[in-house]
Coordinates of C-alpha atoms in Angstrom, one line a residue:
M26 CA 86.4 8.2 -155.7
F27 CA 88.9 8.3 -153.1
K28 CA 92.1 10.4 -152.4
A29 CA 95.7 9.2 -152.5
L30 CA 99.2 11.0 -152.5
V31 CA 100.6 10.3 -156.0
L32 CA 104.2 10.7 -156.8
D33 CA 105.4 11.4 -160.3
Q34 CA 108.5 12.5 -162.2
V35 CA 108.9 15.7 -164.1
D36 CA 112.2 16.8 -165.7
K37 CA 113.9 14.1 -163.4
K38 CA 112.5 15.7 -160.3
T39 CA 109.9 14.0 -158.1
T40 CA 106.5 15.6 -157.5
A41 CA 104.0 14.9 -155.0
E42 CA 100.3 15.7 -155.2
V43 CA 97.1 14.4 -153.3
K44 CA 94.8 13.3 -156.2
Q45 CA 91.4 11.8 -156.5
L46 CA 91.5 8.3 -157.9
E47 CA 89.1 5.6 -158.9
I48 CA 89.0 1.8 -157.9
S49 CA 90.1 0.9 -161.4
D50 CA 93.3 3.1 -161.1
L51 CA 94.4 0.6 -158.3
P52 CA 96.8 -2.4 -159.1
D53 CA 95.2 -5.7 -160.0
E54 CA 95.8 -7.7 -156.9
E55 CA 93.8 -10.2 -154.7
V56 CA 92.7 -8.0 -151.6
L57 CA 91.3 -4.6 -151.4
V58 CA 91.8 -2.7 -148.2
D59 CA 90.1 0.3 -146.7
I60 CA 93.0 2.0 -145.1
A61 CA 92.6 3.4 -141.6
Y62 CA 96.2 4.5 -141.0
S63 CA 99.7 4.5 -142.4
S64 CA 102.9 5.8 -141.0
L65 CA 106.0 8.0 -141.8
N66 CA 109.2 6.1 -142.0
Y67 CA 112.6 7.5 -143.0
K68 CA 112.3 5.6 -146.3
D69 CA 108.9 7.3 -146.9
G70 CA 110.7 10.7 -146.3
M71 CA 113.2 9.8 -148.9
A72 CA 110.6 8.8 -151.4
V73 CA 108.3 11.7 -151.3
T74 CA 111.3 14.2 -151.3
G75 CA 112.9 12.4 -154.2
T76 CA 116.1 11.8 -152.0
G77 CA 118.0 8.8 -153.2
K78 CA 116.4 6.4 -155.5
I79 CA 113.6 4.8 -153.5
V80 CA 111.1 5.1 -156.2
R81 CA 112.0 4.1 -159.8
D82 CA 108.6 3.7 -161.3
F83 CA 106.1 6.4 -161.8
P84 CA 103.3 7.2 -160.9
M85 CA 103.5 5.7 -157.4
V86 CA 101.6 5.9 -154.3
P87 CA 104.2 5.9 -151.4
G88 CA 103.8 4.5 -147.9
I89 CA 105.6 1.4 -146.8
D90 CA 103.0 0.3 -144.4
F91 CA 99.4 0.5 -143.5
A92 CA 96.5 -1.1 -141.5
G93 CA 92.9 -1.3 -142.3
T94 CA 90.0 -3.4 -143.0
V95 CA 89.4 -5.8 -145.9
S96 CA 86.5 -4.7 -148.3
E97 CA 86.9 -7.2 -151.1
S98 CA 89.0 -10.5 -151.3
A99 CA 89.8 -13.0 -153.9
S100 CA 91.8 -15.0 -151.4
E101 CA 90.4 -17.6 -149.1
R102 CA 92.6 -16.3 -146.2
Y103 CA 90.8 -13.0 -146.0
Q104 CA 87.1 -12.0 -145.7
P105 CA 85.5 -8.6 -145.8
G106 CA 85.6 -7.2 -142.4
D107 CA 89.1 -8.7 -141.5
E108 CA 91.5 -6.5 -139.9
V109 CA 95.0 -6.5 -141.5
I110 CA 98.5 -5.1 -141.3
L111 CA 100.9 -4.7 -144.3
T112 CA 104.6 -3.8 -143.9
G113 CA 107.5 -4.2 -146.3
W114 CA 107.4 -6.3 -149.5
S115 CA 108.7 -3.2 -151.4
V116 CA 105.2 -1.7 -151.1
G117 CA 105.5 2.1 -151.5
E118 CA 108.6 1.6 -153.5
R119 CA 107.8 -0.9 -156.3
Y120 CA 104.2 -1.4 -155.7
W121 CA 101.5 1.2 -154.7
G122 CA 101.4 1.8 -150.9
G123 CA 99.7 3.2 -147.9
Y124 CA 99.2 6.9 -148.5
S125 CA 95.9 6.3 -149.8
Q126 CA 92.2 5.8 -148.7
K127 CA 92.2 2.4 -150.5
E128 CA 94.7 0.0 -151.7
R129 CA 94.8 -3.3 -153.5
V130 CA 97.5 -5.8 -152.5
K131 CA 98.7 -9.4 -152.6
A132 CA 97.3 -11.6 -149.8
D133 CA 100.8 -12.9 -149.1
W134 CA 101.7 -9.3 -148.0
L135 CA 99.1 -9.2 -145.3
V136 CA 99.3 -10.3 -141.6
P137 CA 96.1 -10.7 -139.5
M138 CA 95.7 -8.0 -136.8
P139 CA 96.8 -9.7 -133.5
D140 CA 94.6 -9.6 -130.4
G141 CA 95.3 -6.4 -128.4
L142 CA 96.0 -4.2 -131.5
D143 CA 93.9 -2.1 -133.8
A144 CA 94.8 -0.1 -136.9
R145 CA 95.8 3.0 -134.9
K146 CA 97.9 1.1 -132.5
A147 CA 99.6 -1.0 -135.2
M148 CA 100.6 2.0 -137.2
T149 CA 101.7 3.9 -134.1
I150 CA 104.4 1.3 -134.0
G151 CA 104.3 0.4 -137.7
T152 CA 107.3 -0.8 -139.7
A153 CA 109.5 0.8 -137.1
G154 CA 107.9 -1.4 -134.4
L155 CA 108.2 -4.5 -136.4
T156 CA 111.9 -3.8 -137.1
A157 CA 112.6 -3.0 -133.4
M158 CA 110.9 -6.2 -132.3
L159 CA 113.0 -8.1 -134.9
C160 CA 116.1 -6.6 -133.6
V161 CA 115.2 -7.6 -130.0
M162 CA 114.4 -11.1 -131.1
T163 CA 117.8 -11.2 -132.8
L164 CA 119.7 -10.0 -129.7
E165 CA 117.8 -12.7 -127.6
E166 CA 118.7 -15.5 -130.1
A167 CA 122.4 -14.3 -129.9
G168 CA 122.2 -15.1 -126.1
V169 CA 122.0 -11.3 -124.9
K170 CA 120.1 -11.3 -121.7
P171 CA 119.1 -8.5 -119.4
D172 CA 121.8 -9.5 -116.9
S173 CA 124.4 -9.7 -119.7
G174 CA 125.2 -6.0 -119.4
K175 CA 124.2 -2.7 -121.0
V176 CA 122.6 -2.5 -124.3
L177 CA 123.1 0.5 -126.6
V178 CA 120.5 1.9 -129.1
T179 CA 121.7 4.3 -131.8
G180 CA 119.5 6.8 -133.4
A181 CA 117.3 6.4 -130.3
A182 CA 115.0 9.3 -130.8
G183 CA 113.8 8.0 -134.2
G184 CA 111.1 5.6 -134.9
V185 CA 113.0 2.3 -134.6
G186 CA 115.2 3.5 -132.0
S187 CA 112.5 4.9 -129.7
I188 CA 110.5 1.6 -129.8
A189 CA 113.7 -0.5 -129.3
V190 CA 114.4 1.5 -126.2
L191 CA 111.0 1.0 -124.9
L192 CA 110.8 -2.9 -125.7
L193 CA 114.3 -3.4 -124.3
S194 CA 113.5 -1.6 -121.1
Q195 CA 110.3 -3.3 -120.8
L196 CA 112.1 -6.7 -120.9
G197 CA 114.5 -5.6 -118.3
Y198 CA 117.5 -4.4 -120.2
Q199 CA 119.7 -1.4 -119.0
V200 CA 119.5 0.9 -122.1
T201 CA 121.9 3.6 -123.2
A202 CA 120.5 5.8 -125.9
V203 CA 122.6 7.6 -128.6
T204 CA 121.0 10.8 -129.8
G205 CA 122.2 14.0 -131.3
R206 CA 119.5 16.2 -129.7
P207 CA 119.6 16.7 -125.8
D208 CA 116.0 17.9 -125.9
T209 CA 115.0 14.3 -126.5
H210 CA 116.5 13.0 -123.3
E211 CA 113.5 13.4 -121.1
Y212 CA 111.3 11.7 -123.9
L213 CA 113.7 8.9 -124.1
R214 CA 113.9 8.6 -120.3
L215 CA 110.2 8.2 -120.2
L216 CA 110.5 5.3 -122.6
G217 CA 113.2 3.5 -120.4
A218 CA 116.6 4.9 -121.3
S219 CA 119.0 5.1 -118.4
D220 CA 121.9 6.7 -119.9
F221 CA 122.7 8.9 -122.8
I222 CA 125.7 9.4 -125.3
S223 CA 125.8 12.1 -127.9
R224 CA 125.7 11.2 -131.6
E225 CA 129.2 13.2 -132.0
E226 CA 131.0 11.0 -129.5
M227 CA 129.7 7.8 -131.1
A228 CA 130.4 8.9 -134.7
A229 CA 134.1 9.8 -133.9
A230 CA 136.6 7.5 -135.6
A231 CA 137.3 4.4 -133.4
R232 CA 140.4 2.3 -133.0
P233 CA 140.1 -1.4 -133.9
L234 CA 139.3 -2.2 -130.3
E235 CA 138.0 0.3 -127.7
T236 CA 137.1 -0.3 -124.0
Q237 CA 134.4 -3.0 -123.7
K238 CA 131.0 -1.4 -122.9
W239 CA 128.0 -3.1 -124.5
A240 CA 126.6 -6.7 -124.2
G241 CA 124.3 -5.9 -127.2
A242 CA 123.4 -3.0 -129.5
V243 CA 120.6 -2.1 -131.9
D244 CA 122.0 0.1 -134.6
V245 CA 120.0 2.1 -137.2
V246 CA 122.8 4.3 -138.4
G247 CA 125.7 2.2 -139.9
G248 CA 129.0 3.9 -141.1
D249 CA 131.6 5.2 -138.6
M250 CA 129.0 4.8 -135.6
L251 CA 128.5 1.2 -136.2
A252 CA 132.4 0.7 -136.5
R253 CA 132.7 2.3 -133.1
V254 CA 129.8 0.3 -131.5
L255 CA 131.7 -3.0 -132.8
A256 CA 135.0 -1.8 -131.3
E257 CA 133.3 -1.2 -128.0
M258 CA 131.3 -4.6 -127.6
D259 CA 131.8 -6.8 -124.8
Y260 CA 133.1 -10.3 -125.3
N261 CA 130.3 -12.4 -126.9
G262 CA 128.4 -9.3 -127.6
A263 CA 126.0 -8.9 -130.6
V264 CA 124.9 -6.1 -132.7
A265 CA 121.6 -6.1 -134.6
A266 CA 121.9 -3.7 -137.4
C267 CA 118.9 -2.7 -139.3
G268 CA 119.6 0.8 -140.9
L269 CA 121.9 3.0 -142.7
A270 CA 120.7 6.5 -141.7
G271 CA 124.3 7.6 -141.4
D272 CA 126.1 5.6 -144.0
F273 CA 125.8 2.4 -145.8
K274 CA 129.7 2.0 -145.8
L275 CA 131.4 0.3 -143.0
S276 CA 135.1 0.6 -142.2
T277 CA 136.2 -1.7 -139.6
T278 CA 138.5 -4.7 -138.8
V279 CA 138.1 -8.2 -137.9
M280 CA 139.5 -7.7 -134.6
P281 CA 136.1 -7.4 -132.6
F282 CA 134.9 -10.6 -134.3
I283 CA 138.0 -12.7 -133.9
L284 CA 139.3 -11.5 -130.6
R285 CA 136.0 -10.7 -128.7
N286 CA 133.7 -13.3 -130.5
V287 CA 131.4 -10.3 -131.4
S288 CA 128.6 -11.0 -133.8
L289 CA 127.1 -8.5 -136.3
R290 CA 123.7 -9.7 -137.4
G291 CA 121.5 -8.0 -140.1
V292 CA 117.9 -7.4 -139.5
D293 CA 115.5 -7.1 -142.5
S294 CA 111.8 -6.2 -142.1
V295 CA 111.0 -6.0 -145.9
M296 CA 111.3 -9.5 -147.0
C297 CA 111.0 -11.1 -143.5
P298 CA 109.1 -14.3 -143.8
P299 CA 105.4 -14.3 -142.8
E300 CA 105.9 -16.6 -139.9
R301 CA 108.5 -14.6 -138.2
R302 CA 106.5 -11.4 -138.8
T303 CA 103.5 -13.0 -137.2
V304 CA 105.5 -13.8 -134.0
A305 CA 107.0 -10.3 -133.9
W306 CA 103.4 -8.8 -134.1
E307 CA 102.1 -11.0 -131.5
R308 CA 105.0 -10.2 -129.1
L309 CA 104.4 -6.5 -129.9
A310 CA 100.7 -6.7 -129.0
S311 CA 101.5 -8.5 -125.6
E312 CA 104.7 -6.7 -124.5
L313 CA 104.3 -3.1 -125.3
P314 CA 102.6 -1.2 -122.5
E315 CA 99.3 0.8 -123.3
E316 CA 101.0 4.0 -122.6
A317 CA 103.4 3.3 -125.4
Y318 CA 100.6 4.4 -128.2
S319 CA 100.3 7.8 -126.5
N320 CA 104.0 8.4 -125.9
I321 CA 105.1 7.7 -129.5
G322 CA 102.5 8.8 -132.0
K323 CA 101.2 12.1 -133.7
I324 CA 98.9 12.1 -136.6
I325 CA 99.0 14.0 -140.0
S326 CA 96.9 14.1 -143.0
L327 CA 98.1 13.3 -146.7
E328 CA 98.4 16.9 -147.4
E329 CA 101.2 17.1 -144.6
V330 CA 103.3 14.2 -145.7
V331 CA 105.7 15.9 -147.8
S332 CA 106.7 18.5 -145.4
A333 CA 106.8 16.0 -142.6
G334 CA 108.9 13.7 -145.1
A335 CA 111.5 16.5 -145.5
D336 CA 111.6 16.9 -141.6
I337 CA 112.4 13.1 -141.1
V338 CA 115.2 13.1 -143.8
A339 CA 116.7 16.1 -142.0
G340 CA 116.6 14.4 -138.5
K341 CA 113.9 16.6 -137.1
V342 CA 111.2 14.1 -136.3
K343 CA 110.9 12.7 -132.7
G344 CA 109.4 9.2 -132.4
R345 CA 106.6 7.9 -134.5
V346 CA 104.2 10.0 -137.0
L347 CA 100.8 8.5 -138.0
V348 CA 99.2 9.2 -141.4
D349 CA 95.6 9.3 -141.5
P350 CA 94.5 9.3 -145.2
N351 CA 90.8 10.0 -144.2
L352 CA 91.5 13.4 -142.6

């Protein structure tokens, strides 16, 4: 027997309960993993609180990422004892996920643990860390360099934003952080932010073109804030867009694109090809400083996930939250 957080639906409302399960309850997939840690992401918060339609099939074990050790494998690529990471692939949404002591998954969904990381470190950065690194890689590929000018990070106090601030500052970029909480300024300054802009200022309606301010940007918000970011981009600037915490709609014009040669590049970590994932995880392992793992993470039990999920949806969570299913 082992425990897992199980979502169900009663009278069209999502319920969440920590239950005792058996191995036979798990999906029939190739690799059985003993989970050491998962993490709390915005999408997990939506799933456990029933916000939106993240989960459509019940019962469901949520948790869109995890790290642990292979205990059984029908795949030649993984052997018992191998340490692995899983992020994305609709796990925790369509397929049972990481809020469990054990999970059985497809071998294709796993990435070997890179040198320099362990399960706790990997989930301290988790899906948020992978997404942040993919955003940094996207800006680099667009030609945005540390000497190109200032780089903006929206939603900077959240999971993706905080790691993006840290990565960019470690690589030599001058980072301006957007946050709606002044009490997070010192935390973000420790991560490497040099300037701050309020959420309210950046969410204000923008003209088609505003004063040029940013060589690059990582946006997790979407909506009006992304419209303003685009209007404020430098000539040849690039925006890596990876989230919709504010709104999935985008009301803008073509003017930043055709008059300033601005590029808007989407970043997806769910179906990202394994080869690119591997590069991103290896870079995270080599480029994040050791103190990153103490600056960002705190740990909760399965029993605390629902209340923490409500907090993250309400915008009350600072940085990363780990979930230890074995507490």
